[in-house]
């Protein structure tokens, strides 16, 4: 945990931005659960979904389920491994306000922060948004949360952001089964009991994750802005 001293200016309610990239909606669900808590406290809550518009990948990631799950997933692997950035589009909420807290929702792609989120965090827009602002990181993934969290934290701090806390969620099952379950879902859009003849665990964010997120958001709000 990080010590927090600043808060909103006292003249108005705290203003929070929910900033995320979310291909299947898992990070979005988690951030919205946190957003509900902030809203119930009377805070101003804004949403900013990053759109992945890069011509090299946009088509594959604009449809769900994936048309060809392995080629589609693998299409971003080289760029992920090189830490590349690409073209994205952000809504006006990113530019229109000063925020007291920025909640960053970051799914893992190939063990680290996704290309769209990395692209945002390296942008001039991110520097303007994050400078001297508190941010918290929400990682959602099948298994590999740590490298993603570290990368988001480092990139946001390089832009002048002040890290306050994190929460992460992973999906059940061993490596092979959780991967089969995820790819089954990404390729079909359905929750199935078996894939390639193997019984598979559940995938994606579960109800208990949302409960944990609400508790986390409440505690974060207490620390930052008082009860
Ligand atoms: C291209 C791609 C690569 C992924 N790579 C990983 C990975 O290396 N490790 C992991 O734990 N999850 C990985 N995942 C799973 C995502 O982190 C998981 O599906 C997450 O819930 C997506 O959240 P979203 O719906 O908000 O985009 C990958 C998903 C995609 C689409």
PDB file of C-alpha atoms and ligand atoms in Angstrom:
ATOM      1  CA  UNK A   1       0.000   0.000   0.000  1.00  0.00           C
ATOM      2  CA  UNK A   2       1.111   3.521  -0.721  1.00  0.00           C
ATOM      3  CA  UNK A   3       0.677   6.461   1.627  1.00  0.00           C
ATOM      4  CA  UNK A   4      -1.840   8.971   0.327  1.00  0.00           C
ATOM      5  CA  UNK A   5      -2.009  12.581   1.365  1.00  0.00           C
ATOM      6  CA  UNK A   6      -3.896  14.553  -1.288  1.00  0.00           C
ATOM      7  CA  UNK A   7      -7.613  14.542  -1.947  1.00  0.00           C
ATOM      8  CA  UNK A   8     -10.256  16.460  -3.886  1.00  0.00           C
ATOM      9  CA  UNK A   9     -10.157  20.235  -3.422  1.00  0.00           C
ATOM     10  CA  UNK A  10     -13.108  20.316  -1.003  1.00  0.00           C
ATOM     11  CA  UNK A  11     -15.143  22.589  -3.290  1.00  0.00           C
ATOM     12  CA  UNK A  12     -16.725  19.755  -5.193  1.00  0.00           C
ATOM     13  CA  UNK A  13     -17.245  16.002  -5.009  1.00  0.00           C
ATOM     14  CA  UNK A  14     -14.312  13.833  -6.001  1.00  0.00           C
ATOM     15  CA  UNK A  15     -14.093  13.205  -9.712  1.00  0.00           C
ATOM     16  CA  UNK A  16     -13.132   9.708 -10.851  1.00  0.00           C
ATOM     17  CA  UNK A  17     -12.248   8.424 -14.295  1.00  0.00           C
ATOM     18  CA  UNK A  18     -12.763   4.764 -15.211  1.00  0.00           C
ATOM     19  CA  UNK A  19     -10.224   4.253 -17.977  1.00  0.00           C
ATOM     20  CA  UNK A  20      -9.977   0.886 -19.706  1.00  0.00           C
ATOM     21  CA  UNK A  21      -9.433  -1.164 -22.786  1.00  0.00           C
ATOM     22  CA  UNK A  22     -11.747  -4.167 -22.795  1.00  0.00           C
ATOM     23  CA  UNK A  23     -12.126  -6.639 -25.639  1.00  0.00           C
ATOM     24  CA  UNK A  24     -14.656  -9.023 -24.056  1.00  0.00           C
ATOM     25  CA  UNK A  25     -15.932  -6.623 -21.407  1.00  0.00           C
ATOM     26  CA  UNK A  26     -14.260  -8.162 -18.333  1.00  0.00           C
ATOM     27  CA  UNK A  27     -12.172  -5.129 -17.342  1.00  0.00           C
ATOM     28  CA  UNK A  28     -15.160  -2.930 -18.045  1.00  0.00           C
ATOM     29  CA  UNK A  29     -17.353  -5.000 -15.699  1.00  0.00           C
ATOM     30  CA  UNK A  30     -14.823  -4.709 -12.904  1.00  0.00           C
ATOM     31  CA  UNK A  31     -14.385  -0.966 -13.313  1.00  0.00           C
ATOM     32  CA  UNK A  32     -18.133  -0.432 -13.453  1.00  0.00           C
ATOM     33  CA  UNK A  33     -18.520  -2.276 -10.134  1.00  0.00           C
ATOM     34  CA  UNK A  34     -15.993   0.158  -8.648  1.00  0.00           C
ATOM     35  CA  UNK A  35     -17.768   3.047 -10.374  1.00  0.00           C
ATOM     36  CA  UNK A  36     -21.077   2.084  -8.719  1.00  0.00           C
ATOM     37  CA  UNK A  37     -19.453   2.417  -5.313  1.00  0.00           C
ATOM     38  CA  UNK A  38     -18.056   5.857  -6.131  1.00  0.00           C
ATOM     39  CA  UNK A  39     -21.379   6.988  -7.549  1.00  0.00           C
ATOM     40  CA  UNK A  40     -23.262   5.849  -4.442  1.00  0.00           C
ATOM     41  CA  UNK A  41     -20.956   8.106  -2.452  1.00  0.00           C
ATOM     42  CA  UNK A  42     -21.937  11.045  -4.623  1.00  0.00           C
ATOM     43  CA  UNK A  43     -18.710  11.232  -6.605  1.00  0.00           C
ATOM     44  CA  UNK A  44     -18.639  12.313 -10.231  1.00  0.00           C
ATOM     45  CA  UNK A  45     -17.797   9.231 -12.291  1.00  0.00           C
ATOM     46  CA  UNK A  46     -16.699   9.396 -15.919  1.00  0.00           C
ATOM     47  CA  UNK A  47     -15.948   6.561 -18.330  1.00  0.00           C
ATOM     48  CA  UNK A  48     -13.231   6.366 -20.950  1.00  0.00           C
ATOM     49  CA  UNK A  49     -13.056   3.265 -23.086  1.00  0.00           C
ATOM     50  CA  UNK A  50      -9.987   3.073 -25.304  1.00  0.00           C
ATOM     51  CA  UNK A  51     -10.777   2.002 -28.845  1.00  0.00           C
ATOM     52  CA  UNK A  52      -8.213  -0.088 -30.710  1.00  0.00           C
ATOM     53  CA  UNK A  53      -8.177   1.448 -34.176  1.00  0.00           C
ATOM     54  CA  UNK A  54      -4.793   0.300 -35.457  1.00  0.00           C
ATOM     55  CA  UNK A  55      -5.272  -0.891 -39.041  1.00  0.00           C
ATOM     56  CA  UNK A  56      -3.050  -3.909 -38.527  1.00  0.00           C
ATOM     57  CA  UNK A  57      -5.320  -5.418 -35.859  1.00  0.00           C
ATOM     58  CA  UNK A  58      -8.555  -3.447 -35.602  1.00  0.00           C
ATOM     59  CA  UNK A  59     -10.649  -5.764 -37.716  1.00  0.00           C
ATOM     60  CA  UNK A  60      -9.760  -8.863 -35.715  1.00  0.00           C
ATOM     61  CA  UNK A  61     -10.474  -7.106 -32.424  1.00  0.00           C
ATOM     62  CA  UNK A  62     -13.628  -5.365 -33.577  1.00  0.00           C
ATOM     63  CA  UNK A  63     -15.621  -8.587 -33.636  1.00  0.00           C
ATOM     64  CA  UNK A  64     -16.495 -11.033 -30.921  1.00  0.00           C
ATOM     65  CA  UNK A  65     -16.241 -13.993 -30.865  1.00  0.00           C
ATOM     66  CA  UNK A  66     -12.961 -14.148 -32.740  1.00  0.00           C
ATOM     67  CA  UNK A  67     -13.275 -15.593 -36.221  1.00  0.00           C
ATOM     68  CA  UNK A  68     -10.090 -17.674 -35.899  1.00  0.00           C
ATOM     69  CA  UNK A  69      -9.080 -17.703 -32.286  1.00  0.00           C
ATOM     70  CA  UNK A  70      -5.401 -18.744 -32.493  1.00  0.00           C
ATOM     71  CA  UNK A  71      -4.374 -16.648 -35.518  1.00  0.00           C
ATOM     72  CA  UNK A  72      -6.292 -13.700 -34.076  1.00  0.00           C
ATOM     73  CA  UNK A  73      -4.648 -13.995 -30.676  1.00  0.00           C
ATOM     74  CA  UNK A  74      -1.223 -14.612 -32.171  1.00  0.00           C
ATOM     75  CA  UNK A  75      -1.516 -11.603 -34.481  1.00  0.00           C
ATOM     76  CA  UNK A  76      -0.531  -9.257 -31.646  1.00  0.00           C
ATOM     77  CA  UNK A  77       2.174 -11.462 -30.110  1.00  0.00           C
ATOM     78  CA  UNK A  78       5.223  -9.984 -31.922  1.00  0.00           C
ATOM     79  CA  UNK A  79       4.081  -6.421 -31.146  1.00  0.00           C
ATOM     80  CA  UNK A  80       3.424  -7.406 -27.531  1.00  0.00           C
ATOM     81  CA  UNK A  81       6.879  -8.916 -27.152  1.00  0.00           C
ATOM     82  CA  UNK A  82       8.507  -5.800 -28.598  1.00  0.00           C
ATOM     83  CA  UNK A  83       6.421  -3.482 -26.388  1.00  0.00           C
ATOM     84  CA  UNK A  84       5.118  -1.664 -29.452  1.00  0.00           C
ATOM     85  CA  UNK A  85       2.427   0.967 -29.529  1.00  0.00           C
ATOM     86  CA  UNK A  86      -0.276   1.455 -32.153  1.00  0.00           C
ATOM     87  CA  UNK A  87      -3.200   3.601 -33.135  1.00  0.00           C
ATOM     88  CA  UNK A  88      -6.015   4.087 -30.634  1.00  0.00           C
ATOM     89  CA  UNK A  89      -8.907   6.460 -30.150  1.00  0.00           C
ATOM     90  CA  UNK A  90     -10.005   7.917 -26.812  1.00  0.00           C
ATOM     91  CA  UNK A  91     -13.197   9.729 -25.798  1.00  0.00           C
ATOM     92  CA  UNK A  92     -13.338  13.394 -24.756  1.00  0.00           C
ATOM     93  CA  UNK A  93     -13.654  12.439 -21.074  1.00  0.00           C
ATOM     94  CA  UNK A  94      -9.908  11.819 -21.128  1.00  0.00           C
ATOM     95  CA  UNK A  95      -9.234  15.428 -22.134  1.00  0.00           C
ATOM     96  CA  UNK A  96     -12.162  17.357 -20.649  1.00  0.00           C
ATOM     97  CA  UNK A  97     -11.565  17.143 -16.917  1.00  0.00           C
ATOM     98  CA  UNK A  98      -9.084  16.979 -14.094  1.00  0.00           C
ATOM     99  CA  UNK A  99      -9.596  13.834 -12.051  1.00  0.00           C
ATOM    100  CA  UNK A 100      -8.880  13.091  -8.407  1.00  0.00           C
ATOM    101  CA  UNK A 101      -8.560   9.395  -9.118  1.00  0.00           C
ATOM    102  CA  UNK A 102      -7.986   7.480 -12.321  1.00  0.00           C
ATOM    103  CA  UNK A 103      -8.897   3.782 -12.256  1.00  0.00           C
ATOM    104  CA  UNK A 104      -7.038   1.907 -14.964  1.00  0.00           C
ATOM    105  CA  UNK A 105      -8.590  -1.377 -16.154  1.00  0.00           C
ATOM    106  CA  UNK A 106      -5.939  -3.475 -17.856  1.00  0.00           C
ATOM    107  CA  UNK A 107      -6.410  -6.976 -19.337  1.00  0.00           C
ATOM    108  CA  UNK A 108      -3.235  -9.012 -19.835  1.00  0.00           C
ATOM    109  CA  UNK A 109      -2.142  -9.757 -23.384  1.00  0.00           C
ATOM    110  CA  UNK A 110       0.744 -12.155 -23.826  1.00  0.00           C
ATOM    111  CA  UNK A 111       1.847 -11.775 -20.227  1.00  0.00           C
ATOM    112  CA  UNK A 112       1.902  -7.993 -20.111  1.00  0.00           C
ATOM    113  CA  UNK A 113      -0.111  -4.813 -20.678  1.00  0.00           C
ATOM    114  CA  UNK A 114      -2.134  -4.898 -23.897  1.00  0.00           C
ATOM    115  CA  UNK A 115      -1.044  -2.967 -26.952  1.00  0.00           C
ATOM    116  CA  UNK A 116      -4.012  -0.540 -26.769  1.00  0.00           C
ATOM    117  CA  UNK A 117      -3.419   0.270 -23.092  1.00  0.00           C
ATOM    118  CA  UNK A 118       0.334   0.604 -23.582  1.00  0.00           C
ATOM    119  CA  UNK A 119      -0.339   2.945 -26.505  1.00  0.00           C
ATOM    120  CA  UNK A 120      -2.452   5.155 -24.303  1.00  0.00           C
ATOM    121  CA  UNK A 121      -0.063   5.141 -21.365  1.00  0.00           C
ATOM    122  CA  UNK A 122       2.795   6.247 -23.601  1.00  0.00           C
ATOM    123  CA  UNK A 123       0.838   9.100 -25.182  1.00  0.00           C
ATOM    124  CA  UNK A 124       1.002  12.842 -24.520  1.00  0.00           C
ATOM    125  CA  UNK A 125      -2.646  12.596 -23.554  1.00  0.00           C
ATOM    126  CA  UNK A 126      -1.732  10.224 -20.744  1.00  0.00           C
ATOM    127  CA  UNK A 127       0.890  12.682 -19.505  1.00  0.00           C
ATOM    128  CA  UNK A 128      -1.723  15.442 -19.297  1.00  0.00           C
ATOM    129  CA  UNK A 129      -4.247  13.166 -17.626  1.00  0.00           C
ATOM    130  CA  UNK A 130      -1.969  11.533 -15.084  1.00  0.00           C
ATOM    131  CA  UNK A 131       0.468  14.237 -13.984  1.00  0.00           C
ATOM    132  CA  UNK A 132       0.238  14.525 -10.185  1.00  0.00           C
ATOM    133  CA  UNK A 133      -2.965  12.490 -10.176  1.00  0.00           C
ATOM    134  CA  UNK A 134      -3.712   9.379  -8.139  1.00  0.00           C
ATOM    135  CA  UNK A 135      -4.236   6.195 -10.065  1.00  0.00           C
ATOM    136  CA  UNK A 136      -5.245   2.639  -9.134  1.00  0.00           C
ATOM    137  CA  UNK A 137      -4.764  -0.418 -11.322  1.00  0.00           C
ATOM    138  CA  UNK A 138      -7.340  -3.162 -11.938  1.00  0.00           C
ATOM    139  CA  UNK A 139      -5.861  -6.169 -13.710  1.00  0.00           C
ATOM    140  CA  UNK A 140      -8.062  -8.865 -15.200  1.00  0.00           C
ATOM    141  CA  UNK A 141      -6.567 -11.941 -16.863  1.00  0.00           C
ATOM    142  CA  UNK A 142      -6.463 -15.688 -17.092  1.00  0.00           C
ATOM    143  CA  UNK A 143      -3.275 -16.060 -15.055  1.00  0.00           C
ATOM    144  CA  UNK A 144      -0.459 -13.562 -15.684  1.00  0.00           C
ATOM    145  CA  UNK A 145      -1.327 -10.453 -13.706  1.00  0.00           C
ATOM    146  CA  UNK A 146       1.992  -9.378 -12.224  1.00  0.00           C
ATOM    147  CA  UNK A 147       3.954  -8.252 -15.254  1.00  0.00           C
ATOM    148  CA  UNK A 148       0.914  -6.406 -16.545  1.00  0.00           C
ATOM    149  CA  UNK A 149       0.465  -4.586 -13.233  1.00  0.00           C
ATOM    150  CA  UNK A 150       4.153  -3.661 -13.044  1.00  0.00           C
ATOM    151  CA  UNK A 151       4.135  -2.361 -16.606  1.00  0.00           C
ATOM    152  CA  UNK A 152       0.990  -0.264 -16.094  1.00  0.00           C
ATOM    153  CA  UNK A 153       2.339   1.137 -12.863  1.00  0.00           C
ATOM    154  CA  UNK A 154       5.703   1.987 -14.379  1.00  0.00           C
ATOM    155  CA  UNK A 155       4.235   3.596 -17.501  1.00  0.00           C
ATOM    156  CA  UNK A 156       1.705   5.634 -15.529  1.00  0.00           C
ATOM    157  CA  UNK A 157       4.378   6.756 -13.055  1.00  0.00           C
ATOM    158  CA  UNK A 158       6.623   7.786 -15.929  1.00  0.00           C
ATOM    159  CA  UNK A 159       3.786  10.091 -16.957  1.00  0.00           C
ATOM    160  CA  UNK A 160       3.749  11.638 -13.496  1.00  0.00           C
ATOM    161  CA  UNK A 161       0.876   9.607 -12.034  1.00  0.00           C
ATOM    162  CA  UNK A 162       0.810   8.729  -8.318  1.00  0.00           C
ATOM    163  CA  UNK A 163       0.156   5.036  -7.729  1.00  0.00           C
ATOM    164  CA  UNK A 164      -2.226   4.274  -4.882  1.00  0.00           C
ATOM    165  CA  UNK A 165      -3.220   0.614  -5.053  1.00  0.00           C
ATOM    166  CA  UNK A 166      -4.111  -2.379  -7.198  1.00  0.00           C
ATOM    167  CA  UNK A 167      -6.473  -5.298  -7.403  1.00  0.00           C
ATOM    168  CA  UNK A 168      -6.178  -8.244  -9.757  1.00  0.00           C
ATOM    169  CA  UNK A 169      -8.300 -11.182 -10.768  1.00  0.00           C
ATOM    170  CA  UNK A 170      -7.325 -14.452 -12.388  1.00  0.00           C
ATOM    171  CA  UNK A 171      -9.415 -17.330 -13.684  1.00  0.00           C
ATOM    172  CA  UNK A 172      -9.578 -20.835 -12.206  1.00  0.00           C
ATOM    173  CA  UNK A 173      -7.898 -24.009 -13.431  1.00  0.00           C
ATOM    174  CA  UNK A 174      -4.355 -25.062 -14.205  1.00  0.00           C
ATOM    175  CA  UNK A 175      -2.448 -23.465 -17.083  1.00  0.00           C
ATOM    176  CA  UNK A 176      -3.657 -25.826 -19.775  1.00  0.00           C
ATOM    177  CA  UNK A 177      -7.298 -26.003 -18.720  1.00  0.00           C
ATOM    178  CA  UNK A 178      -7.677 -22.282 -18.111  1.00  0.00           C
ATOM    179  CA  UNK A 179      -6.132 -21.609 -21.516  1.00  0.00           C
ATOM    180  CA  UNK A 180      -8.511 -24.062 -23.174  1.00  0.00           C
ATOM    181  CA  UNK A 181     -11.436 -22.481 -21.383  1.00  0.00           C
ATOM    182  CA  UNK A 182     -10.405 -18.978 -22.437  1.00  0.00           C
ATOM    183  CA  UNK A 183      -9.807 -19.904 -26.070  1.00  0.00           C
ATOM    184  CA  UNK A 184     -13.071 -21.819 -26.179  1.00  0.00           C
ATOM    185  CA  UNK A 185     -14.849 -18.677 -24.994  1.00  0.00           C
ATOM    186  CA  UNK A 186     -12.947 -16.282 -27.264  1.00  0.00           C
ATOM    187  CA  UNK A 187     -13.653 -18.469 -30.279  1.00  0.00           C
ATOM    188  CA  UNK A 188     -17.320 -19.210 -29.567  1.00  0.00           C
ATOM    189  CA  UNK A 189     -18.613 -16.477 -27.246  1.00  0.00           C
ATOM    190  CA  UNK A 190     -20.136 -19.285 -25.180  1.00  0.00           C
ATOM    191  CA  UNK A 191     -19.423 -20.937 -21.862  1.00  0.00           C
ATOM    192  CA  UNK A 192     -18.955 -24.636 -22.525  1.00  0.00           C
ATOM    193  CA  UNK A 193     -18.285 -27.566 -20.214  1.00  0.00           C
ATOM    194  CA  UNK A 194     -15.770 -29.248 -22.509  1.00  0.00           C
ATOM    195  CA  UNK A 195     -13.383 -28.125 -25.191  1.00  0.00           C
ATOM    196  CA  UNK A 196     -11.349 -30.436 -27.434  1.00  0.00           C
ATOM    197  CA  UNK A 197     -12.669 -33.294 -25.321  1.00  0.00           C
ATOM    198  CA  UNK A 198     -11.297 -31.829 -22.057  1.00  0.00           C
ATOM    199  CA  UNK A 199     -13.487 -30.698 -19.143  1.00  0.00           C
ATOM    200  CA  UNK A 200     -12.810 -26.986 -18.642  1.00  0.00           C
ATOM    201  CA  UNK A 201     -13.184 -24.633 -15.660  1.00  0.00           C
ATOM    202  CA  UNK A 202     -15.120 -21.362 -15.720  1.00  0.00           C
ATOM    203  CA  UNK A 203     -13.442 -18.397 -17.336  1.00  0.00           C
ATOM    204  CA  UNK A 204     -13.850 -14.626 -17.071  1.00  0.00           C
ATOM    205  CA  UNK A 205     -14.783 -12.408 -14.147  1.00  0.00           C
ATOM    206  CA  UNK A 206     -17.118 -14.028 -11.593  1.00  0.00           C
ATOM    207  CA  UNK A 207     -19.676 -12.485  -9.264  1.00  0.00           C
ATOM    208  CA  UNK A 208     -17.336 -12.786  -6.264  1.00  0.00           C
ATOM    209  CA  UNK A 209     -14.719 -10.764  -8.136  1.00  0.00           C
ATOM    210  CA  UNK A 210     -17.211  -7.925  -8.439  1.00  0.00           C
ATOM    211  CA  UNK A 211     -17.931  -8.134  -4.698  1.00  0.00           C
ATOM    212  CA  UNK A 212     -14.200  -7.908  -3.976  1.00  0.00           C
ATOM    213  CA  UNK A 213     -13.934  -4.966  -6.353  1.00  0.00           C
ATOM    214  CA  UNK A 214     -16.695  -3.104  -4.495  1.00  0.00           C
ATOM    215  CA  UNK A 215     -14.928  -3.640  -1.163  1.00  0.00           C
ATOM    216  CA  UNK A 216     -11.649  -2.486  -2.678  1.00  0.00           C
ATOM    217  CA  UNK A 217     -13.269   0.621  -4.156  1.00  0.00           C
ATOM    218  CA  UNK A 218     -14.898   1.493  -0.823  1.00  0.00           C
ATOM    219  CA  UNK A 219     -11.609   1.171   1.035  1.00  0.00           C
ATOM    220  CA  UNK A 220      -9.817   3.199  -1.615  1.00  0.00           C
ATOM    221  CA  UNK A 221     -12.431   5.945  -1.397  1.00  0.00           C
ATOM    222  CA  UNK A 222     -12.110   6.024   2.408  1.00  0.00           C
ATOM    223  CA  UNK A 223      -8.335   6.375   2.181  1.00  0.00           C
ATOM    224  CA  UNK A 224      -8.374   9.026  -0.508  1.00  0.00           C
ATOM    225  CA  UNK A 225     -11.409  11.141   0.232  1.00  0.00           C
ATOM    226  CA  UNK A 226     -12.537  10.235   3.756  1.00  0.00           C
ATOM    227  CA  UNK A 227     -15.808   8.472   4.630  1.00  0.00           C
TER     228      UNK A 227
HETATM  229  C1  LIG B   1      -4.685 -11.455 -27.476  1.00  0.00           C
HETATM  230  C2  LIG B   1      -4.875 -11.965 -26.075  1.00  0.00           C
HETATM  231  C3  LIG B   1      -3.774 -12.402 -25.357  1.00  0.00           C
HETATM  232  C4  LIG B   1      -3.925 -12.836 -24.039  1.00  0.00           C
HETATM  233  N1  LIG B   1      -2.823 -13.238 -23.331  1.00  0.00           N
HETATM  234  C5  LIG B   1      -2.951 -13.573 -22.022  1.00  0.00           C
HETATM  235  C6  LIG B   1      -1.800 -13.935 -21.253  1.00  0.00           C
HETATM  236  O1  LIG B   1      -0.671 -13.978 -21.739  1.00  0.00           O
HETATM  237  N2  LIG B   1      -1.980 -14.258 -19.944  1.00  0.00           N
HETATM  238  C7  LIG B   1      -3.211 -14.228 -19.340  1.00  0.00           C
HETATM  239  O2  LIG B   1      -3.286 -14.493 -18.158  1.00  0.00           O
HETATM  240  N3  LIG B   1      -4.321 -13.893 -20.048  1.00  0.00           N
HETATM  241  C8  LIG B   1      -4.214 -13.567 -21.370  1.00  0.00           C
HETATM  242  N4  LIG B   1      -5.325 -13.227 -22.099  1.00  0.00           N
HETATM  243  C9  LIG B   1      -6.637 -13.284 -21.451  1.00  0.00           C
HETATM  244  C10 LIG B   1      -7.172 -11.904 -21.075  1.00  0.00           C
HETATM  245  O3  LIG B   1      -6.343 -11.262 -20.150  1.00  0.00           O
HETATM  246  C11 LIG B   1      -8.572 -12.093 -20.516  1.00  0.00           C
HETATM  247  O4  LIG B   1      -9.371 -12.625 -21.539  1.00  0.00           O
HETATM  248  C12 LIG B   1      -9.187 -10.819 -19.999  1.00  0.00           C
HETATM  249  O5  LIG B   1     -10.331 -11.183 -19.297  1.00  0.00           O
HETATM  250  C13 LIG B   1      -9.636  -9.889 -21.069  1.00  0.00           C
HETATM  251  O6  LIG B   1     -10.282  -8.787 -20.483  1.00  0.00           O
HETATM  252  P1  LIG B   1     -11.163  -7.822 -21.375  1.00  0.00           P
HETATM  253  O7  LIG B   1     -12.419  -8.560 -21.710  1.00  0.00           O
HETATM  254  O8  LIG B   1     -11.422  -6.668 -20.489  1.00  0.00           O
HETATM  255  O9  LIG B   1     -10.371  -7.464 -22.600  1.00  0.00           O
HETATM  256  C14 LIG B   1      -5.214 -12.850 -23.438  1.00  0.00           C
HETATM  257  C15 LIG B   1      -6.324 -12.412 -24.193  1.00  0.00           C
HETATM  258  C16 LIG B   1      -6.171 -11.977 -25.481  1.00  0.00           C
HETATM  259  C17 LIG B   1      -7.375 -11.519 -26.247  1.00  0.00           C
END
